[in-house]
CSV table of C-alpha atoms in Angstrom, one decimal:
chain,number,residue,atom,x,y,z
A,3,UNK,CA,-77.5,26.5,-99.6
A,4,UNK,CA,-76.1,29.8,-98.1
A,5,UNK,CA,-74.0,31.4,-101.2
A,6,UNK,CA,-71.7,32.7,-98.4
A,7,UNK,CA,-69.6,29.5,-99.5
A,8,UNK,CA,-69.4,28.6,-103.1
A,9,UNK,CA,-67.4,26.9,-106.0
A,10,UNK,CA,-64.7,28.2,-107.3
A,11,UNK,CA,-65.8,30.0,-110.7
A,12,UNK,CA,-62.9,29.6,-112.5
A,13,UNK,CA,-59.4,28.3,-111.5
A,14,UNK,CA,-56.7,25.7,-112.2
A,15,UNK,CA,-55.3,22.1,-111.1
A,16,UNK,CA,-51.9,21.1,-111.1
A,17,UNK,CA,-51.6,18.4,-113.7
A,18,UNK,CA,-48.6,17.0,-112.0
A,19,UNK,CA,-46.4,19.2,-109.5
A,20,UNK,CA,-46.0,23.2,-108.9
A,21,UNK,CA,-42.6,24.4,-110.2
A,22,UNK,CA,-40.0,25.8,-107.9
A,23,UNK,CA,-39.4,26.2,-104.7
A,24,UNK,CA,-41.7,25.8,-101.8
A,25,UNK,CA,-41.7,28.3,-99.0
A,26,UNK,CA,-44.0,28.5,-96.8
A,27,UNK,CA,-45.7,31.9,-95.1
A,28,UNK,CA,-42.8,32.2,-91.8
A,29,UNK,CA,-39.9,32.4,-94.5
A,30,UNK,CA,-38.3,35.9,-94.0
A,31,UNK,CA,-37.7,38.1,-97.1
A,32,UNK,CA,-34.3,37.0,-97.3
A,33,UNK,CA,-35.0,33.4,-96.6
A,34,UNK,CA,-37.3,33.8,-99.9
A,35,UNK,CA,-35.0,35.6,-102.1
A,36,UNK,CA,-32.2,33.3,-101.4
A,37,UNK,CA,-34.9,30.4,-102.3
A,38,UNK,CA,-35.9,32.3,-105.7
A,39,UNK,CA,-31.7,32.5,-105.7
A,40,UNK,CA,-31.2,28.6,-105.8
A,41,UNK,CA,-31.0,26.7,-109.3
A,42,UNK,CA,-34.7,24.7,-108.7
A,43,UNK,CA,-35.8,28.9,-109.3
A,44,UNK,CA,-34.6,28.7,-112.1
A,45,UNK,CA,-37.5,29.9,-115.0
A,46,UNK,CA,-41.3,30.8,-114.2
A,47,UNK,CA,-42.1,29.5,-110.7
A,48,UNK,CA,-45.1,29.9,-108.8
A,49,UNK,CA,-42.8,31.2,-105.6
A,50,UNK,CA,-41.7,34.3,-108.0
A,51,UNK,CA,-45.3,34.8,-109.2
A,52,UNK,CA,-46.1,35.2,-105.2
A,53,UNK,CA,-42.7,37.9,-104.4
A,54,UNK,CA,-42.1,39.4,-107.7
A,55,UNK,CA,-40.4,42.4,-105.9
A,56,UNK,CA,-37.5,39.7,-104.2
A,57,UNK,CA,-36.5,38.2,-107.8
A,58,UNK,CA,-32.7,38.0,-108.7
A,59,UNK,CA,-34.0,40.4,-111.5
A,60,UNK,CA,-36.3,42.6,-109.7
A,61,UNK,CA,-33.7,43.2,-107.2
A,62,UNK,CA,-30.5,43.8,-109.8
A,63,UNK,CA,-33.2,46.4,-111.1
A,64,UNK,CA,-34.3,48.0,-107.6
A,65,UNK,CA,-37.8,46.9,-108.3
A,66,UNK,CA,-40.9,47.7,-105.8
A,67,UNK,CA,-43.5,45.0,-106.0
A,68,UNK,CA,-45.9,47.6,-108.3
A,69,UNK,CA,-43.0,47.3,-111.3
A,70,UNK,CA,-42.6,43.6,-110.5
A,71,UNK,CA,-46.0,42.9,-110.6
A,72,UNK,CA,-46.7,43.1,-115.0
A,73,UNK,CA,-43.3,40.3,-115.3
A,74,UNK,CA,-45.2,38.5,-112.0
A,75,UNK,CA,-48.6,38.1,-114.7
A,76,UNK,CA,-46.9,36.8,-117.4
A,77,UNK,CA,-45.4,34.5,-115.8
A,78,UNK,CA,-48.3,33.3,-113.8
A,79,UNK,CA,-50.0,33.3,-117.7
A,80,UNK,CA,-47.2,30.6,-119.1
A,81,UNK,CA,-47.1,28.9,-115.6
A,82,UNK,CA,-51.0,28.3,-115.9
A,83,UNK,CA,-50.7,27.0,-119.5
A,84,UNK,CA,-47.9,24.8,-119.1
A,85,UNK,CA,-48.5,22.8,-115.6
A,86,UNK,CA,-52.2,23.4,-115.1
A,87,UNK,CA,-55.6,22.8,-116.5
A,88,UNK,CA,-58.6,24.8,-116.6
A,89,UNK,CA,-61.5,24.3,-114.8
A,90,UNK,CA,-65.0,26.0,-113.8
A,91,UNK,CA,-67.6,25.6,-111.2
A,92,UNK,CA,-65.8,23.0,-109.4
A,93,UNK,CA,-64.6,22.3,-105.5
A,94,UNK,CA,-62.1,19.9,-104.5
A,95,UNK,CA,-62.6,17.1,-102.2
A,96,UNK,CA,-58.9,17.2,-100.5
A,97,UNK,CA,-56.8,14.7,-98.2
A,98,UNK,CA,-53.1,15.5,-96.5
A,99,UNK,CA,-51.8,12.7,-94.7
A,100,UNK,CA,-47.9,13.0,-93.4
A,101,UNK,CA,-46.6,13.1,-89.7
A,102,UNK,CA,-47.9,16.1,-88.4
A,103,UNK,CA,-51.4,15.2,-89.6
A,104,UNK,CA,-54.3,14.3,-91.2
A,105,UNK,CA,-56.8,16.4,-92.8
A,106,UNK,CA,-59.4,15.8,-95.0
A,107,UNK,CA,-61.5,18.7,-96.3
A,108,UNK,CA,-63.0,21.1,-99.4
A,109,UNK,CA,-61.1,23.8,-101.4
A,110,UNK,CA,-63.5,26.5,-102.4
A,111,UNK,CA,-64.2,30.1,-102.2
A,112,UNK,CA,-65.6,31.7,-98.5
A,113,UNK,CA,-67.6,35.4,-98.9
A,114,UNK,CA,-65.5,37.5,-96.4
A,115,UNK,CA,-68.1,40.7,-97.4
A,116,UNK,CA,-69.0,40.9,-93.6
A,117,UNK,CA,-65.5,39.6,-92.2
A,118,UNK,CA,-65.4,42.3,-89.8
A,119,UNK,CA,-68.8,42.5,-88.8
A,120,UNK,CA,-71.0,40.9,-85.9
A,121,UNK,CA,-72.5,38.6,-88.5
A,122,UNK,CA,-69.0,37.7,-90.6
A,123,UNK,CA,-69.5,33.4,-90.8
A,124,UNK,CA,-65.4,33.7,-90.8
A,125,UNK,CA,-63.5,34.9,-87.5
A,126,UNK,CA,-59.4,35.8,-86.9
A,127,UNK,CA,-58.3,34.1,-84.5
A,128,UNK,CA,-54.7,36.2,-84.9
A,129,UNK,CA,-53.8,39.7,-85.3
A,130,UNK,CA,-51.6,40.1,-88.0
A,131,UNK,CA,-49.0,42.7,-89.4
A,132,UNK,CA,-50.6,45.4,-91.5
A,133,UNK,CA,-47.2,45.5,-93.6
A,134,UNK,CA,-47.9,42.1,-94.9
A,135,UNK,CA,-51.2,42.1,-95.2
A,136,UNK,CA,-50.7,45.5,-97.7
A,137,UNK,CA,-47.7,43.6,-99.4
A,138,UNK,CA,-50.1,40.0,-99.9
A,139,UNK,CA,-53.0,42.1,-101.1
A,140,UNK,CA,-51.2,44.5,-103.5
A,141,UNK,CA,-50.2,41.3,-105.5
A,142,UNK,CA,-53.7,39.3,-105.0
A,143,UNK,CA,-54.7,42.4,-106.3
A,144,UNK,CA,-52.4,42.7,-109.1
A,145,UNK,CA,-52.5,39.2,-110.2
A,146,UNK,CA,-56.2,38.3,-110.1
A,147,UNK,CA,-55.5,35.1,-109.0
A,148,UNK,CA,-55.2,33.3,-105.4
A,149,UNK,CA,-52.3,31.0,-105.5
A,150,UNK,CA,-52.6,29.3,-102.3
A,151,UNK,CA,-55.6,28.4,-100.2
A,152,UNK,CA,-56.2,29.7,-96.0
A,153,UNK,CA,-57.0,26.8,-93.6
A,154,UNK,CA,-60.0,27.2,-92.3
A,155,UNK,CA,-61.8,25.0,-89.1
A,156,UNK,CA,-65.3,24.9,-88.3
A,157,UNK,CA,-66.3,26.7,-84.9
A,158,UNK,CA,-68.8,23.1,-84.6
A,159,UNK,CA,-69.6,20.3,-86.6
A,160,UNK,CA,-66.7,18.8,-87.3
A,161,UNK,CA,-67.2,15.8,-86.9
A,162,UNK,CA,-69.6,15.6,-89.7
A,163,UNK,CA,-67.6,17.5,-92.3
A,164,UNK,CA,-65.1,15.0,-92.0
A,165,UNK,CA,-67.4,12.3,-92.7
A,166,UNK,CA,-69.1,14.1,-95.7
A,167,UNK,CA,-65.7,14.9,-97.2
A,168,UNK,CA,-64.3,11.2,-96.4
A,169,UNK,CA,-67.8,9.6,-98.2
A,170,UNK,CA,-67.3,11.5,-101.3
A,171,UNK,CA,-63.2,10.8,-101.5
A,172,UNK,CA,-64.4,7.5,-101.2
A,173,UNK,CA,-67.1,7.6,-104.0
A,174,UNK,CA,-64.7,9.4,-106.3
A,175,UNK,CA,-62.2,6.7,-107.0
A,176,UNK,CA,-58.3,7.6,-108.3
A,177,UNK,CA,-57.5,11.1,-107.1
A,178,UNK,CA,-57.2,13.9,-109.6
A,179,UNK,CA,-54.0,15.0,-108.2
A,180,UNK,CA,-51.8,12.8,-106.1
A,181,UNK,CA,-48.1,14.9,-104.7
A,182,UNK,CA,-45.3,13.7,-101.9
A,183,UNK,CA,-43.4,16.3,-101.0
A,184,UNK,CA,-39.9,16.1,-99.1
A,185,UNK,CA,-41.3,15.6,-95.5
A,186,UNK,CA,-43.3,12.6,-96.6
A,187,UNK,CA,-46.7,14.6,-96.5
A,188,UNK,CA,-49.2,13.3,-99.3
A,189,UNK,CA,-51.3,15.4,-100.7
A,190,UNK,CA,-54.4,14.4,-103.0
A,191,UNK,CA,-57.1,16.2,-104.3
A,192,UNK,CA,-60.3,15.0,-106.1
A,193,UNK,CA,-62.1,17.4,-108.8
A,194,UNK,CA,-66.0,18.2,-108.1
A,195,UNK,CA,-67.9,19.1,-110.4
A,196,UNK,CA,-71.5,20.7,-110.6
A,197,UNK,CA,-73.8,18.0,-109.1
A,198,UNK,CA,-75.0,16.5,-105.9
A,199,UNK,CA,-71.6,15.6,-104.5
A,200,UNK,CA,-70.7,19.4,-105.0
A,201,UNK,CA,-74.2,20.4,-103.0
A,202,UNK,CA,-73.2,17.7,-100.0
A,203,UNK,CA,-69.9,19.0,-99.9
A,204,UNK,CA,-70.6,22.9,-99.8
A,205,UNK,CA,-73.7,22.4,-97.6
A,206,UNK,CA,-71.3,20.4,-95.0
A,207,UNK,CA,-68.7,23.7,-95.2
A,208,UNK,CA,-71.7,25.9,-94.5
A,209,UNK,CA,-73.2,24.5,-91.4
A,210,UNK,CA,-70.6,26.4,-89.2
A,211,UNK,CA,-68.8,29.4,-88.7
A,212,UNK,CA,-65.2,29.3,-89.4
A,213,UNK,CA,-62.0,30.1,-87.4
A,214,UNK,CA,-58.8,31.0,-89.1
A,215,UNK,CA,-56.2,27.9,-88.3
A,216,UNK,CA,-53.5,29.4,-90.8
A,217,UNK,CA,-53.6,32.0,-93.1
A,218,UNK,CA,-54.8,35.6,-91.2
A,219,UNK,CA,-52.9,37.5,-93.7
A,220,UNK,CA,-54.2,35.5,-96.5
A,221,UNK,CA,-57.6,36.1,-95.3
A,222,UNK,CA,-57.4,39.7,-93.9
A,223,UNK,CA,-55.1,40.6,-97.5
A,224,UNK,CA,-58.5,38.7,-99.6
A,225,UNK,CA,-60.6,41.0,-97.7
A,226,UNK,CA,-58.7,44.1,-98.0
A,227,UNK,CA,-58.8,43.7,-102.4
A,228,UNK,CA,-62.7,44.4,-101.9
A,229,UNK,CA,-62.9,41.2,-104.0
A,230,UNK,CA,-64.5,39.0,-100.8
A,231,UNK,CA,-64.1,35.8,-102.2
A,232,UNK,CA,-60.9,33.8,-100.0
A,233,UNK,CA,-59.6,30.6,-102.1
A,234,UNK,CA,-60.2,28.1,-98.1
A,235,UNK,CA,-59.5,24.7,-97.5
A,236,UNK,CA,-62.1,24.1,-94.8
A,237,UNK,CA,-61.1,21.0,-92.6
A,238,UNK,CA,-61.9,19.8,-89.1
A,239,UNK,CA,-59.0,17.1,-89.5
A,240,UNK,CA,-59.6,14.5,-88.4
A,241,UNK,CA,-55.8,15.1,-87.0
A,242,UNK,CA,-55.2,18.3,-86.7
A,243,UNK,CA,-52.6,19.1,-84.6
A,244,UNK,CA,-51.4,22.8,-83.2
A,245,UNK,CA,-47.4,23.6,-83.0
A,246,UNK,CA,-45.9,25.5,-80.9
A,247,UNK,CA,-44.3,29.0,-81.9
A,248,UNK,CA,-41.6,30.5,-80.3
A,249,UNK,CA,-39.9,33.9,-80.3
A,250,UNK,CA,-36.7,35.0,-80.5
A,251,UNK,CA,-35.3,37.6,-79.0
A,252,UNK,CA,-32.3,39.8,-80.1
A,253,UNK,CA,-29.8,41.9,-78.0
A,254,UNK,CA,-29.6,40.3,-74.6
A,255,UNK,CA,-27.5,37.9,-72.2
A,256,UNK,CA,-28.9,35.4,-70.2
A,257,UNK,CA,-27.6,37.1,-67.2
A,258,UNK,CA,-29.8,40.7,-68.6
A,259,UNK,CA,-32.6,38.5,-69.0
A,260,UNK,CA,-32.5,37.0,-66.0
A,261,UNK,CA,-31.9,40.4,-63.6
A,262,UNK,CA,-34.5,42.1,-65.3
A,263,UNK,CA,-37.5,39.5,-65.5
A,264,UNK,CA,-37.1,38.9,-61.6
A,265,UNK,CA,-37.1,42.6,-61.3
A,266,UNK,CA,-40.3,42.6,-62.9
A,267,UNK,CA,-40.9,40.2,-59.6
A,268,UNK,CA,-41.2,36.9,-62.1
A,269,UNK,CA,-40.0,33.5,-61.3
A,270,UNK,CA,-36.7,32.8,-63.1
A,271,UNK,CA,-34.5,29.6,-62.3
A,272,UNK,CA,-31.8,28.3,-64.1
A,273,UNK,CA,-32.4,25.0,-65.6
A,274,UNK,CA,-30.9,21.9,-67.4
A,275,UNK,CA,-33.7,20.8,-69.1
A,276,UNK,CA,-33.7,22.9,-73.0
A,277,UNK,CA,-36.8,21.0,-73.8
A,278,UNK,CA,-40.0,23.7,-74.7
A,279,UNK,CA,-42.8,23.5,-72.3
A,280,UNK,CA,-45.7,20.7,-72.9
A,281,UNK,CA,-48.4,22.9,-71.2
A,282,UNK,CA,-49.3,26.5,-70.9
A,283,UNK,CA,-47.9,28.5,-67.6
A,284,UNK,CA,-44.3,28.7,-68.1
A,285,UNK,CA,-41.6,29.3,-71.0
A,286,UNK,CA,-38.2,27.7,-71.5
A,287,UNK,CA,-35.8,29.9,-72.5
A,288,UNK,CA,-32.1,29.3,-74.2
A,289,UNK,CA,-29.7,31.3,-73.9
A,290,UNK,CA,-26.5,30.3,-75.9
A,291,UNK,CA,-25.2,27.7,-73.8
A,292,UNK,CA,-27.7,28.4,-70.8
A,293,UNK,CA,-31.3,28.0,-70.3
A,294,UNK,CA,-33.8,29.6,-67.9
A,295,UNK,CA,-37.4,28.4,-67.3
A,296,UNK,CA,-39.6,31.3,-66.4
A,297,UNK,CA,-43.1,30.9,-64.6
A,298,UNK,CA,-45.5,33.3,-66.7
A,299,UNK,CA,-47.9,35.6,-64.1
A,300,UNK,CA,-51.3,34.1,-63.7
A,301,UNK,CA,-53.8,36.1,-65.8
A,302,UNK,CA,-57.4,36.0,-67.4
A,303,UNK,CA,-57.5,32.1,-68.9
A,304,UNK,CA,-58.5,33.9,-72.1
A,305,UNK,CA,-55.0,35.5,-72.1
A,306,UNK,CA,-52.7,33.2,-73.8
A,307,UNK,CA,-48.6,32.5,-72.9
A,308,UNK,CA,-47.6,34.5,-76.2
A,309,UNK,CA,-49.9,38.1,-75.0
A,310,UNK,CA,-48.0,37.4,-71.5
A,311,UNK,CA,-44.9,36.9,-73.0
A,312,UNK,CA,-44.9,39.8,-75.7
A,313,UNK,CA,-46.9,42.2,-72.9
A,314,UNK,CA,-44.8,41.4,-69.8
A,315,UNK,CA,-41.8,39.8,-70.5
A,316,UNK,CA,-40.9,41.4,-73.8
A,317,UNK,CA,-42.4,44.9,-73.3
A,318,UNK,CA,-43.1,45.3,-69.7
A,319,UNK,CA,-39.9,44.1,-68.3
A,320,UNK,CA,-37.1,44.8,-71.5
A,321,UNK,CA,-39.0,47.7,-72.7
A,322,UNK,CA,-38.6,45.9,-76.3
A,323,UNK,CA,-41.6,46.5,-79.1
A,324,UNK,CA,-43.0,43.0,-79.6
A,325,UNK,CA,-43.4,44.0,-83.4
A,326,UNK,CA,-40.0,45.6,-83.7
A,327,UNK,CA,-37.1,44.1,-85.5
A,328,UNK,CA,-36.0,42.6,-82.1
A,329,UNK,CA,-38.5,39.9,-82.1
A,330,UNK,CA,-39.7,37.3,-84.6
A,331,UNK,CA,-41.4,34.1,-84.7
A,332,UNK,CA,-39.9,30.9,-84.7
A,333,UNK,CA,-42.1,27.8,-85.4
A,334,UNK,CA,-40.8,24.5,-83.3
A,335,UNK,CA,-38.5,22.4,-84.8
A,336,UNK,CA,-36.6,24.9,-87.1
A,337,UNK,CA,-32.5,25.3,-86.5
A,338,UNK,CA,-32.5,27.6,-83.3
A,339,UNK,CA,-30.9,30.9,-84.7
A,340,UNK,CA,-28.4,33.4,-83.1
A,341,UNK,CA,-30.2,35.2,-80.1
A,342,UNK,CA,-32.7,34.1,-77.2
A,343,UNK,CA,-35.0,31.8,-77.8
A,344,UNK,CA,-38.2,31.6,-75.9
A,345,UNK,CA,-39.9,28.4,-76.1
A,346,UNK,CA,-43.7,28.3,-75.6
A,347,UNK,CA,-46.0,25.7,-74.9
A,348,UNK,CA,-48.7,25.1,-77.7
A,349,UNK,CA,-52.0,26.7,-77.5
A,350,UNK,CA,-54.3,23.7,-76.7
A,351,UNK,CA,-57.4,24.0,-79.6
A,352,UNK,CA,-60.0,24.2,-76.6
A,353,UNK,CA,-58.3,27.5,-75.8
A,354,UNK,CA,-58.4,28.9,-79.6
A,355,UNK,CA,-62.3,28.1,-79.1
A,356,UNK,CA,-62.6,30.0,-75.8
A,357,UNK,CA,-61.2,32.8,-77.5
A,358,UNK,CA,-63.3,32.9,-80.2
A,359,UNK,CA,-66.7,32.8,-78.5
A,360,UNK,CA,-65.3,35.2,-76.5
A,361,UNK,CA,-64.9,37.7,-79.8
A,362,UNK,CA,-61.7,38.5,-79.2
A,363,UNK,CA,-57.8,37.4,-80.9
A,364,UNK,CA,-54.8,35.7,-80.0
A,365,UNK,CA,-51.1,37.3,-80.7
A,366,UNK,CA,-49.3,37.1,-84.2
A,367,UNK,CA,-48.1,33.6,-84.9
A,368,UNK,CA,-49.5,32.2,-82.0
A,369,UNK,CA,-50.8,28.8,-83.4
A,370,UNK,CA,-49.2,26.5,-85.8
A,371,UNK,CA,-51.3,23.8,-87.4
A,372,UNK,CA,-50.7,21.1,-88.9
A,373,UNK,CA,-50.9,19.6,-91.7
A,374,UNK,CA,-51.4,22.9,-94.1
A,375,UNK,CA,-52.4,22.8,-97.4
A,376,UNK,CA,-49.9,22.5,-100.2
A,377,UNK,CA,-49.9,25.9,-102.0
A,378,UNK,CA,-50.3,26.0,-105.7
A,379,UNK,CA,-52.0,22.4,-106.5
A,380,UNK,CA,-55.4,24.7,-107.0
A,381,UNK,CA,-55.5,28.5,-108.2
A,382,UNK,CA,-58.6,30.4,-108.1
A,383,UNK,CA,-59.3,33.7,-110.2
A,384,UNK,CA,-60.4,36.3,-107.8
């Protein structure tokens, strides 16, 4: 078996369910330190452990994340000894089934020595933000620990993944670790040990490289520790399903938006219909109480909707910086906040595949699949 994929050596299961809060990665800073705020944050949780720096406390003391960090340890310490158990040389056989999903796969460690390389067995399929990426691996860094897992998809083969994973849930009996969280989502998880389950498993993750379905910071963060071991749930589904994510955009009228996209010579008619896009080609943009459907330039079909968006409409036409403070991410489905909203159609997985063999990456917070991993049932020492 290549050792590019391997057990986790030592790390810890959830003996019944991860205290605090869960956030998950598209929270902003404030979103996360009003959630550390609530009463459910109250005591050690694993959501402080992760942003030490946006504590009630480590705030009321002005704080940076490297004199958070040594509070962030010990409580990760009594965390571990009070809700977890021990374990070494183990994978987990794992199973989410909710209603934006089902996914079946193993949690263990992925080599990301050569990530960057021609050879790496691991691709980005995202850029990310360097910001975050130096913030994430400052406290993997710091803590020694990985406290949730990437999701990771095989390039090929998985088909056959699924049904080595689904045979050995099946074999196991009564799952180690059985969770619903609010949405309905079940998450189970079944401990394997050192044996020949363990081999079948591993040798099924191996088989193919793997493409980043969430997690680029998580990954790009693991590699930049110069550890090179990434705590992955590798799944092919068999239900995955890809989101769409939206951008909003601050500081501008419908009526701006509308004279300066067609003076950029795009297609902009007012619309009726506030309902995003089901296919790639055009965006569906509201507007406070008015909504615009835009018809994106034809380009490269390895150029997805969010590049032409960011490149044309965003920079291009508005002269705004798509990584400025003007512009953030919005998954579908959350509240629509103050500003303009531009809907995008999801990226169809076929697509995420043709950019991949074609070596290259798709915009920040481009894809959003579904169902993700439940951070915390498994930590990993790194």
């Amino acid at each position: 078996m290549d050792t590019w994929v391997r057990p986790i050596r030592r790390g810890w299961v959830v003996r019944d369910r991860v205290p605090g809060p869960d956030v998950d990665e598209f929270a902003e800073p404030d979103a996360v330190a009003f959630a550390l705020a609530s009463p459910e944050a109250a005591g050690d949780t694993l959501l402080a452990v992760q942003h030490p720096a946006r504590t009630p406390a480590a705030l009321a003391r002005g704080l940076d994340l490297n004199a958070a960090l040594p509070s962030a340890r010990a409580a990760l310490a009594r965390i571990r000894s009070l809700h977890y158990r021990s374990l070494t040389g183990f994978v987990a056989a794992y199973r989410i089934d909710g209603p934006d999903g089902v996914a079946v796969g193993v949690l263990c460690l992925v080599d990301l020595s050569e990530l960057t390389s021609g050879r790496a067995h691991v691709r980005h399929t995202e850029e990310v933000y360097p910001q975050v990426v130096a913030e994430r691996a400052a406290v993997l860094s710091g803590l020694g620990c990985a406290t949730s897992a990437a999701m990771l998809v095989p390039a090929e083969d998985g088909a056959l993944l699924t049904e080595t994973v689904e045979s050995a849930c099946a074999s196991l009996g009564t799952p180690d670790v059985s969770t619903v969280d609010s949405t309905g989502r079940r998450d189970e998880l079944w401990v394997v040990p050192s044996g020949t389950v363990q081999a079948r498993l591993l040798t099924a993750v191996a088989r193919s490289d793997l493409l980043v379905a969430d997690g680029n910071h998580r990954v790009a963060a693991a590699a930049a520790t110069g550890q090179g071991a990434l705590l992955a749930l590798v799944t092919a589904g068999p239900r995955l399903e890809i989101g769409a994510i939206h951008r909003v955009l601050t500081g501008f009228s419908a009526a701006e938006l509308t004279g300066a996209w067609r003076a950029a010579g795009l297609e902009v008619v007012p619309t009726t219909d506030r309902t995003p896009p089901s296919c790639p080609g055009t965006v569906v943009v509201l507007a406070g109480a008015e909504a615009l459907r835009v018809t994106l330039p034809v380009a490269d079909p390895l150029v997805i909707d969010h590049e032409v968006v960011e490149r044309v409409l965003f920079a291009q036409a508005l002269g705004v910086d798509p990584d400025g403070p003007a512009v953030r991410p919005l998954p579908a489905g959350r509240p629509v906040p103050p500003g303009a909203v531009v809907q995008l159609a999801p990226v169809p997985f076929e697509t995420v595949l043709k950019v991949h063999a074609a070596g290259r990456r798709m915009p920040r917070k481009a894809t959003y699949f579904t169902p993700k991993p439940r951070g915390g049932l498994v930590l990993a020492e790194i």
